[in-house]
Amino acid sequence: MSEIALETWGEHEALILKPPRSPLSIPPPRPRTAVLFPRREGFYTELGGFLPEVRLRFETYGRLSRLRDNAVLVFHALTGSAHLAGTYDEATFQSLSPLEKAFGPQGWWDSLVGPGRILDPALYYVISANHLGSCYGSTGPLSVDPRTGRPYGKEFPPLTIRDLARAQARLLDHLGVEKAIVIGGSLGGMVALEFALMYPERVKKLVVLAAPARHGPWARAFNHLSRQAILLDPEYHAGHPAPKGMALARGIAMMSYRAPRGFEARWGQEPEKGETYLDYQGEKFLKRFHAESYLVLSRAMDTHDVGRGRGGVEEALKRLKNLPSLFVGIDTDLLYPAEEVRQVARLSGGRYREIHSPHGHDAFLIETDQVEAILDSFLP
């Protein structure tokens, strides 16, 4: 069982920080923003919406090789950011938006990216971008609609996972990358899977962690409850960017990210502290995320179904038979049970590996030693 040494800001609020295999770290990263769909072109969403312009916030680590064959594209989960690795220096940190500052100066998968680590910038050109619709620098509800001069807010068009994948493909164009190893976990795993189906010629290898082929009724129910916590809050309808209902939404979501064994191990002797912990995490979440982005991205997750328009899940996944792929489940994942991930591997002809952890869905962010060993057996 892993021991929580220190909790810090992270994708689902509780990363277990352990010394990385190599004590060396990457230089302080510099976030950048690229206009990928300019106003003369715009971005038509899958569900019929339109964005006059699309920008993505992104970070890169390492250099693209002369042959342009060493790129790794990493997709973050629901409330993640482009800040995958490294620690911002003070000048960069002070230049960030308030929400980016609240996310913190350290990258969310920092222990896997760096000298001597599995994603070594000396070997790979690692790319991580904030998803379309988010609130960490990419075009989303907080962005100004150039047609009105006001933030999109509630008028931001609904997105699908395929929209998120299409925006990320344009980022590869912008960076001069033709083909990449694609890695993603949770929502990021859904985007990675769609990316591979939409752009198979651009994927060298595919790694999907803790994500299914479709967002089924169990997972959708958690999203529904989280959204209702926001939508039933009068503060939300009054225009508050962080209504109190969003703290409850976060608590509901975190119950799907964790598992009973982990709660028992930490609070078995003082169970009331588990309740206090959820309240505390919800309050912190109010400082670092925006309600409209939460609604947009959680609804996008509910559109996830690789079989939509492709003859069903089984027919869709057959298209991956010739692509080297790795699917990683978690033995205590309540949100996307290991069997769902195992089925994706079976239908696509990919490898399957499993993380063993008491911490549930969040284990792909927590059990970095296991993740590193699993990737080490698959990446070149």
Tab-separated table of C-alpha atoms in Angstrom:
chain	number	residue	atom	x	y	z
A	1	MET	CA	0.000	0.000	0.000
A	2	SER	CA	1.254	3.458	-0.888
A	3	GLU	CA	1.897	5.891	1.905
A	4	ILE	CA	0.763	9.458	1.492
A	5	ALA	CA	3.817	11.520	2.237
A	6	LEU	CA	2.471	14.889	1.173
A	7	GLU	CA	-0.692	16.066	-0.511
A	8	THR	CA	-0.469	18.846	-3.019
A	9	TRP	CA	-2.494	20.486	-5.734
A	10	GLY	CA	-3.072	18.119	-8.573
A	11	GLU	CA	-5.499	16.719	-11.068
A	12	HIS	CA	-7.909	15.293	-8.523
A	13	GLU	CA	-6.512	17.179	-5.540
A	14	ALA	CA	-4.441	14.510	-3.847
A	15	LEU	CA	-1.240	13.428	-5.442
A	16	ILE	CA	1.122	11.310	-3.411
A	17	LEU	CA	4.507	12.913	-3.747
A	18	LYS	CA	7.429	10.491	-3.679
A	19	PRO	CA	11.030	11.138	-4.668
A	20	PRO	CA	11.344	10.451	-8.411
A	21	ARG	CA	13.709	7.765	-9.630
A	22	SER	CA	16.073	10.530	-10.697
A	23	PRO	CA	16.547	13.565	-8.411
A	24	LEU	CA	17.279	15.750	-11.448
A	25	SER	CA	14.521	18.023	-12.703
A	26	ILE	CA	13.748	19.899	-15.883
A	27	PRO	CA	14.348	23.653	-16.217
A	28	PRO	CA	11.398	25.836	-15.223
A	29	PRO	CA	8.861	25.530	-18.062
A	30	ARG	CA	7.350	28.424	-19.994
A	31	PRO	CA	3.658	28.148	-20.892
A	32	ARG	CA	2.717	29.349	-24.361
A	33	THR	CA	-0.537	30.035	-26.185
A	34	ALA	CA	-1.126	29.348	-29.885
A	35	VAL	CA	-3.949	30.536	-32.130
A	36	LEU	CA	-4.810	27.295	-33.921
A	37	PHE	CA	-8.091	28.203	-35.606
A	38	PRO	CA	-7.832	31.901	-36.529
A	39	ARG	CA	-10.784	34.194	-37.164
A	40	ARG	CA	-10.618	33.763	-40.921
A	41	GLU	CA	-11.339	30.057	-40.400
A	42	GLY	CA	-13.061	29.500	-37.063
A	43	PHE	CA	-13.938	26.191	-35.437
A	44	TYR	CA	-17.204	24.369	-36.089
A	45	THR	CA	-18.006	21.979	-33.263
A	46	GLU	CA	-19.395	18.503	-33.828
A	47	LEU	CA	-22.766	19.472	-32.330
A	48	GLY	CA	-23.217	22.499	-34.586
A	49	GLY	CA	-21.683	25.290	-32.539
A	50	PHE	CA	-19.127	27.798	-33.776
A	51	LEU	CA	-16.084	29.427	-32.209
A	52	PRO	CA	-14.647	32.354	-34.205
A	53	GLU	CA	-11.167	31.570	-32.888
A	54	VAL	CA	-9.505	28.757	-30.920
A	55	ARG	CA	-6.380	29.086	-28.798
A	56	LEU	CA	-4.683	26.370	-26.807
A	57	ARG	CA	-2.380	26.904	-23.847
A	58	PHE	CA	0.512	24.443	-23.964
A	59	GLU	CA	3.936	23.517	-22.644
A	60	THR	CA	6.750	21.521	-24.253
A	61	TYR	CA	9.711	19.735	-22.702
A	62	GLY	CA	12.776	18.733	-24.706
A	63	ARG	CA	13.366	19.308	-28.414
A	64	LEU	CA	11.857	17.869	-31.565
A	65	SER	CA	14.468	15.680	-33.239
A	66	ARG	CA	15.842	16.366	-36.699
A	67	LEU	CA	13.733	13.485	-38.023
A	68	ARG	CA	10.692	14.786	-36.103
A	69	ASP	CA	10.119	11.306	-34.702
A	70	ASN	CA	10.396	11.738	-30.914
A	71	ALA	CA	7.165	13.563	-29.993
A	72	VAL	CA	4.951	12.480	-27.091
A	73	LEU	CA	1.533	14.119	-26.730
A	74	VAL	CA	0.044	13.860	-23.224
A	75	PHE	CA	-3.638	14.635	-22.553
A	76	HIS	CA	-4.750	15.724	-19.077
A	77	ALA	CA	-7.892	14.709	-17.178
A	78	LEU	CA	-11.023	16.737	-16.406
A	79	THR	CA	-9.649	19.594	-14.320
A	80	GLY	CA	-6.013	19.418	-15.362
A	81	SER	CA	-3.888	21.951	-17.181
A	82	ALA	CA	-1.053	22.191	-19.668
A	83	HIS	CA	1.385	22.259	-16.736
A	84	LEU	CA	2.487	18.635	-16.942
A	85	ALA	CA	5.933	18.863	-15.365
A	86	GLY	CA	8.554	21.064	-13.779
A	87	THR	CA	8.190	23.953	-11.354
A	88	TYR	CA	7.568	27.502	-12.510
A	89	ASP	CA	10.079	30.138	-11.536
A	90	GLU	CA	8.753	33.102	-9.624
A	91	ALA	CA	8.496	35.444	-12.626
A	92	THR	CA	6.506	32.920	-14.657
A	93	PHE	CA	4.283	32.055	-11.720
A	94	GLN	CA	3.435	35.715	-11.099
A	95	SER	CA	2.497	36.150	-14.774
A	96	LEU	CA	-0.183	33.445	-14.612
A	97	SER	CA	-3.925	33.922	-14.297
A	98	PRO	CA	-5.418	33.587	-10.793
A	99	LEU	CA	-6.797	30.132	-11.618
A	100	GLU	CA	-3.434	28.950	-12.962
A	101	LYS	CA	-1.750	30.244	-9.815
A	102	ALA	CA	-4.253	28.355	-7.687
A	103	PHE	CA	-3.427	25.178	-9.603
A	104	GLY	CA	0.097	25.571	-8.282
A	105	PRO	CA	3.683	25.943	-9.501
A	106	GLN	CA	4.401	22.208	-9.841
A	107	GLY	CA	3.353	20.030	-12.788
A	108	TRP	CA	0.662	17.404	-12.275
A	109	TRP	CA	2.744	14.417	-13.533
A	110	ASP	CA	6.101	15.841	-12.552
A	111	SER	CA	7.610	12.597	-11.270
A	112	LEU	CA	7.375	11.001	-14.730
A	113	VAL	CA	8.987	13.785	-16.782
A	114	GLY	CA	12.636	14.704	-16.379
A	115	PRO	CA	16.220	13.479	-16.699
A	116	GLY	CA	16.398	9.738	-16.120
A	117	ARG	CA	12.612	9.381	-15.908
A	118	ILE	CA	10.306	7.542	-18.272
A	119	LEU	CA	9.536	10.698	-20.288
A	120	ASP	CA	13.061	12.063	-20.445
A	121	PRO	CA	13.247	15.362	-22.368
A	122	ALA	CA	16.696	14.293	-23.584
A	123	LEU	CA	14.940	11.539	-25.551
A	124	TYR	CA	11.432	12.861	-26.164
A	125	TYR	CA	9.739	16.062	-27.217
A	126	VAL	CA	6.908	16.039	-24.690
A	127	ILE	CA	3.829	18.166	-25.381
A	128	SER	CA	0.933	18.913	-23.052
A	129	ALA	CA	-1.929	21.294	-23.837
A	130	ASN	CA	-4.915	22.536	-21.884
A	131	HIS	CA	-8.101	21.159	-23.432
A	132	LEU	CA	-10.483	23.296	-25.422
A	133	GLY	CA	-13.263	24.402	-23.067
A	134	SER	CA	-11.085	24.521	-19.970
A	135	CYS	CA	-10.178	27.558	-17.874
A	136	TYR	CA	-6.383	27.410	-17.832
A	137	GLY	CA	-5.560	29.503	-20.876
A	138	SER	CA	-7.240	27.655	-23.746
A	139	THR	CA	-10.384	28.946	-25.418
A	140	GLY	CA	-13.263	28.283	-23.054
A	141	PRO	CA	-16.185	29.963	-21.305
A	142	LEU	CA	-13.840	32.511	-19.692
A	143	SER	CA	-12.503	33.604	-23.097
A	144	VAL	CA	-13.753	36.765	-24.779
A	145	ASP	CA	-16.038	36.152	-27.740
A	146	PRO	CA	-14.593	38.448	-30.438
A	147	ARG	CA	-18.092	38.948	-31.837
A	148	THR	CA	-19.415	40.545	-28.647
A	149	GLY	CA	-16.343	41.654	-26.696
A	150	ARG	CA	-17.645	39.755	-23.651
A	151	PRO	CA	-16.724	36.359	-22.158
A	152	TYR	CA	-18.682	33.455	-23.632
A	153	GLY	CA	-19.922	32.301	-20.230
A	154	LYS	CA	-23.080	30.216	-20.548
A	155	GLU	CA	-23.135	30.826	-24.312
A	156	PHE	CA	-20.045	28.723	-24.910
A	157	PRO	CA	-21.064	25.948	-27.336
A	158	PRO	CA	-21.262	22.325	-26.168
A	159	LEU	CA	-18.245	20.196	-27.037
A	160	THR	CA	-17.542	16.533	-27.644
A	161	ILE	CA	-14.453	14.454	-27.037
A	162	ARG	CA	-13.874	14.545	-30.795
A	163	ASP	CA	-13.772	18.351	-30.704
A	164	LEU	CA	-11.067	18.168	-28.042
A	165	ALA	CA	-9.063	15.709	-30.139
A	166	ARG	CA	-9.382	17.854	-33.276
A	167	ALA	CA	-8.033	20.917	-31.493
A	168	GLN	CA	-5.040	18.942	-30.224
A	169	ALA	CA	-4.317	17.615	-33.728
A	170	ARG	CA	-4.059	21.203	-34.943
A	171	LEU	CA	-1.526	21.869	-32.177
A	172	LEU	CA	0.688	19.131	-33.638
A	173	ASP	CA	0.437	20.915	-36.996
A	174	HIS	CA	1.457	24.153	-35.328
A	175	LEU	CA	4.513	22.485	-33.757
A	176	GLY	CA	5.558	20.713	-36.955
A	177	VAL	CA	4.847	17.247	-35.563
A	178	GLU	CA	3.531	14.671	-38.004
A	179	LYS	CA	3.359	11.686	-35.683
A	180	ALA	CA	3.510	11.181	-31.903
A	181	ILE	CA	3.177	8.715	-29.081
A	182	VAL	CA	-0.189	9.592	-27.548
A	183	ILE	CA	-0.833	9.183	-23.811
A	184	GLY	CA	-3.869	10.102	-21.729
A	185	GLY	CA	-5.624	9.235	-18.486
A	186	SER	CA	-9.311	9.517	-17.516
A	187	LEU	CA	-10.808	12.261	-19.743
A	188	GLY	CA	-7.367	12.456	-21.339
A	189	GLY	CA	-7.571	8.735	-22.071
A	190	MET	CA	-10.866	9.264	-23.880
A	191	VAL	CA	-9.282	12.018	-25.968
A	192	ALA	CA	-6.271	9.774	-26.701
A	193	LEU	CA	-8.537	6.942	-27.839
A	194	GLU	CA	-10.562	9.239	-30.100
A	195	PHE	CA	-7.392	10.854	-31.415
A	196	ALA	CA	-6.110	7.425	-32.473
A	197	LEU	CA	-9.371	6.614	-34.256
A	198	MET	CA	-9.617	10.005	-35.959
A	199	TYR	CA	-5.932	10.328	-36.902
A	200	PRO	CA	-4.414	6.822	-36.949
A	201	GLU	CA	-1.681	7.949	-39.325
A	202	ARG	CA	-0.456	10.417	-36.676
A	203	VAL	CA	-0.106	7.949	-33.795
A	204	LYS	CA	3.069	5.912	-33.289
A	205	LYS	CA	1.858	4.279	-30.092
A	206	LEU	CA	-1.227	4.701	-27.958
A	207	VAL	CA	-1.428	4.603	-24.151
A	208	VAL	CA	-4.822	4.872	-22.448
A	209	LEU	CA	-4.987	4.905	-18.645
A	210	ALA	CA	-8.209	4.462	-16.677
A	211	ALA	CA	-10.608	5.268	-19.517
A	212	PRO	CA	-13.368	3.267	-21.243
A	213	ALA	CA	-14.584	3.022	-24.837
A	214	ARG	CA	-17.836	4.783	-23.937
A	215	HIS	CA	-19.051	6.880	-21.034
A	216	GLY	CA	-21.654	4.520	-19.656
A	217	PRO	CA	-24.626	5.069	-17.330
A	218	TRP	CA	-22.658	4.630	-14.083
A	219	ALA	CA	-20.061	7.271	-14.938
A	220	ARG	CA	-22.681	9.582	-16.443
A	221	ALA	CA	-24.675	9.392	-13.213
A	222	PHE	CA	-21.737	10.793	-11.219
A	223	ASN	CA	-21.381	13.624	-13.745
A	224	HIS	CA	-25.105	14.306	-13.590
A	225	LEU	CA	-25.073	14.654	-9.809
A	226	SER	CA	-22.022	16.915	-9.907
A	227	ARG	CA	-23.633	19.178	-12.492
A	228	GLN	CA	-26.900	19.283	-10.550
A	229	ALA	CA	-25.017	20.482	-7.479
A	230	ILE	CA	-23.918	23.478	-9.552
A	231	LEU	CA	-27.108	24.042	-11.545
A	232	LEU	CA	-29.360	24.029	-8.465
A	233	ASP	CA	-27.231	26.642	-6.695
A	234	PRO	CA	-28.729	30.178	-6.860
A	235	GLU	CA	-25.182	31.579	-6.831
A	236	TYR	CA	-24.564	29.934	-10.196
A	237	HIS	CA	-27.620	31.574	-11.741
A	238	ALA	CA	-26.519	34.891	-10.263
A	239	GLY	CA	-23.329	34.600	-12.318
A	240	HIS	CA	-20.894	33.604	-9.582
A	241	PRO	CA	-17.831	31.943	-11.204
A	242	ALA	CA	-17.338	29.576	-8.260
A	243	PRO	CA	-20.740	28.887	-6.699
A	244	LYS	CA	-20.779	26.915	-3.470
A	245	GLY	CA	-22.497	24.095	-5.318
A	246	MET	CA	-19.248	23.505	-7.148
A	247	ALA	CA	-17.633	22.433	-3.873
A	248	LEU	CA	-20.340	19.803	-3.489
A	249	ALA	CA	-19.818	18.811	-7.136
A	250	ARG	CA	-16.164	18.267	-6.383
A	251	GLY	CA	-16.952	16.147	-3.347
A	252	ILE	CA	-19.290	13.937	-5.378
A	253	ALA	CA	-16.665	13.578	-8.091
A	254	MET	CA	-13.934	12.747	-5.602
A	255	MET	CA	-16.010	9.892	-4.222
A	256	SER	CA	-15.790	8.385	-7.720
A	257	TYR	CA	-12.050	9.051	-7.928
A	258	ARG	CA	-11.248	7.229	-4.685
A	259	ALA	CA	-12.054	3.818	-3.204
A	260	PRO	CA	-13.237	2.413	0.146
A	261	ARG	CA	-9.902	0.778	0.958
A	262	GLY	CA	-8.086	4.060	0.732
A	263	PHE	CA	-10.612	5.845	2.946
A	264	GLU	CA	-10.494	3.038	5.506
A	265	ALA	CA	-6.697	3.101	5.576
A	266	ARG	CA	-6.591	6.837	6.224
A	267	TRP	CA	-9.666	7.463	8.363
A	268	GLY	CA	-10.783	4.105	9.702
A	269	GLN	CA	-10.146	5.226	13.283
A	270	GLU	CA	-11.574	8.731	12.772
A	271	PRO	CA	-14.202	8.411	10.001
A	272	GLU	CA	-15.450	11.965	10.441
A	273	LYS	CA	-12.123	13.186	9.068
A	274	GLY	CA	-12.984	11.670	5.704
A	275	GLU	CA	-16.010	13.938	5.573
A	276	THR	CA	-13.942	16.958	6.593
A	277	TYR	CA	-11.410	16.057	3.900
A	278	LEU	CA	-14.076	16.169	1.164
A	279	ASP	CA	-15.349	19.531	2.407
A	280	TYR	CA	-11.802	20.894	2.463
A	281	GLN	CA	-11.049	19.702	-1.059
A	282	GLY	CA	-14.302	21.199	-2.314
A	283	GLU	CA	-13.433	24.580	-0.832
A	284	LYS	CA	-9.991	24.495	-2.450
A	285	PHE	CA	-11.575	23.607	-5.787
A	286	LEU	CA	-13.591	26.825	-5.732
A	287	LYS	CA	-10.324	28.751	-5.945
A	288	ARG	CA	-8.876	26.945	-8.938
A	289	PHE	CA	-11.645	26.055	-11.388
A	290	HIS	CA	-14.570	27.710	-13.136
A	291	ALA	CA	-18.140	26.442	-13.046
A	292	GLU	CA	-18.822	26.871	-16.772
A	293	SER	CA	-15.695	24.951	-17.748
A	294	TYR	CA	-16.686	22.169	-15.382
A	295	LEU	CA	-20.098	21.936	-17.025
A	296	VAL	CA	-18.707	22.062	-20.573
A	297	LEU	CA	-16.033	19.413	-20.037
A	298	SER	CA	-18.154	17.038	-17.969
A	299	ARG	CA	-20.843	17.158	-20.668
A	300	ALA	CA	-18.181	16.480	-23.290
A	301	MET	CA	-17.211	13.357	-21.346
A	302	ASP	CA	-20.806	12.151	-21.564
A	303	THR	CA	-20.601	12.240	-25.385
A	304	HIS	CA	-17.740	9.741	-25.348
A	305	ASP	CA	-18.602	6.656	-27.388
A	306	VAL	CA	-16.031	5.431	-29.891
A	307	GLY	CA	-18.750	3.378	-31.595
A	308	ARG	CA	-20.887	6.413	-32.434
A	309	GLY	CA	-21.062	6.638	-36.231
A	310	ARG	CA	-18.587	3.771	-36.590
A	311	GLY	CA	-20.860	0.756	-36.394
A	312	GLY	CA	-20.589	0.245	-32.641
A	313	VAL	CA	-17.759	-0.077	-30.135
A	314	GLU	CA	-16.482	-3.436	-31.353
A	315	GLU	CA	-16.294	-2.346	-34.991
A	316	ALA	CA	-14.597	0.916	-34.043
A	317	LEU	CA	-11.918	-0.716	-31.911
A	318	LYS	CA	-11.051	-3.186	-34.672
A	319	ARG	CA	-9.534	-0.205	-36.481
A	320	LEU	CA	-6.753	-0.150	-33.883
A	321	LYS	CA	-5.595	-3.725	-34.525
A	322	ASN	CA	-2.417	-2.629	-36.311
A	323	LEU	CA	-1.550	0.155	-33.880
A	324	PRO	CA	0.763	-0.632	-30.935
A	325	SER	CA	-1.440	0.160	-27.966
A	326	LEU	CA	-1.434	-0.208	-24.200
A	327	PHE	CA	-4.472	0.007	-21.939
A	328	VAL	CA	-4.025	0.398	-18.195
A	329	GLY	CA	-6.795	-0.396	-15.725
A	330	ILE	CA	-6.888	0.033	-11.940
A	331	ASP	CA	-8.043	-2.804	-9.718
A	332	THR	CA	-10.010	-0.523	-7.344
A	333	ASP	CA	-11.377	1.948	-9.915
A	334	LEU	CA	-15.057	2.597	-9.143
A	335	LEU	CA	-15.537	5.090	-11.964
A	336	TYR	CA	-14.172	3.070	-14.891
A	337	PRO	CA	-13.798	-0.495	-13.588
A	338	ALA	CA	-10.755	-2.442	-14.729
A	339	GLU	CA	-12.953	-4.818	-16.748
A	340	GLU	CA	-14.084	-1.928	-18.974
A	341	VAL	CA	-10.481	-1.049	-19.772
A	342	ARG	CA	-9.576	-4.723	-20.223
A	343	GLN	CA	-12.384	-5.043	-22.769
A	344	VAL	CA	-11.024	-2.116	-24.799
A	345	ALA	CA	-7.631	-3.837	-24.921
A	346	ARG	CA	-9.198	-7.130	-25.961
A	347	LEU	CA	-11.321	-5.636	-28.758
A	348	SER	CA	-8.476	-3.496	-30.116
A	349	GLY	CA	-5.794	-6.182	-29.894
A	350	GLY	CA	-3.743	-4.072	-27.495
A	351	ARG	CA	-1.790	-4.915	-24.369
A	352	TYR	CA	-3.428	-4.720	-20.975
A	353	ARG	CA	-1.729	-3.905	-17.687
A	354	GLU	CA	-3.199	-3.152	-14.277
A	355	ILE	CA	-2.292	-0.806	-11.445
A	356	HIS	CA	-2.835	-2.276	-7.982
A	357	SER	CA	-3.736	0.363	-5.449
A	358	PRO	CA	-6.165	1.132	-2.611
A	359	HIS	CA	-6.703	4.611	-4.043
A	360	GLY	CA	-9.195	3.953	-6.838
A	361	HIS	CA	-9.377	5.897	-10.092
A	362	ASP	CA	-6.788	8.464	-8.991
A	363	ALA	CA	-4.146	5.717	-8.835
A	364	PHE	CA	-2.879	6.591	-12.316
A	365	LEU	CA	-1.771	9.916	-10.810
A	366	ILE	CA	-0.730	8.504	-7.454
A	367	GLU	CA	1.071	5.229	-8.191
A	368	THR	CA	3.732	6.796	-10.371
A	369	ASP	CA	6.234	4.006	-9.702
A	370	GLN	CA	3.806	1.470	-11.158
A	371	VAL	CA	2.937	3.741	-14.072
A	372	GLU	CA	6.618	4.224	-14.854
A	373	ALA	CA	7.288	0.469	-14.804
A	374	ILE	CA	4.301	-0.188	-17.055
A	375	LEU	CA	5.319	2.481	-19.566
A	376	ASP	CA	8.933	1.328	-19.455
A	377	SER	CA	7.877	-2.031	-20.844
A	378	PHE	CA	6.006	-0.427	-23.744
A	379	LEU	CA	7.708	2.790	-24.832
A	380	PRO	CA	10.771	2.543	-27.108
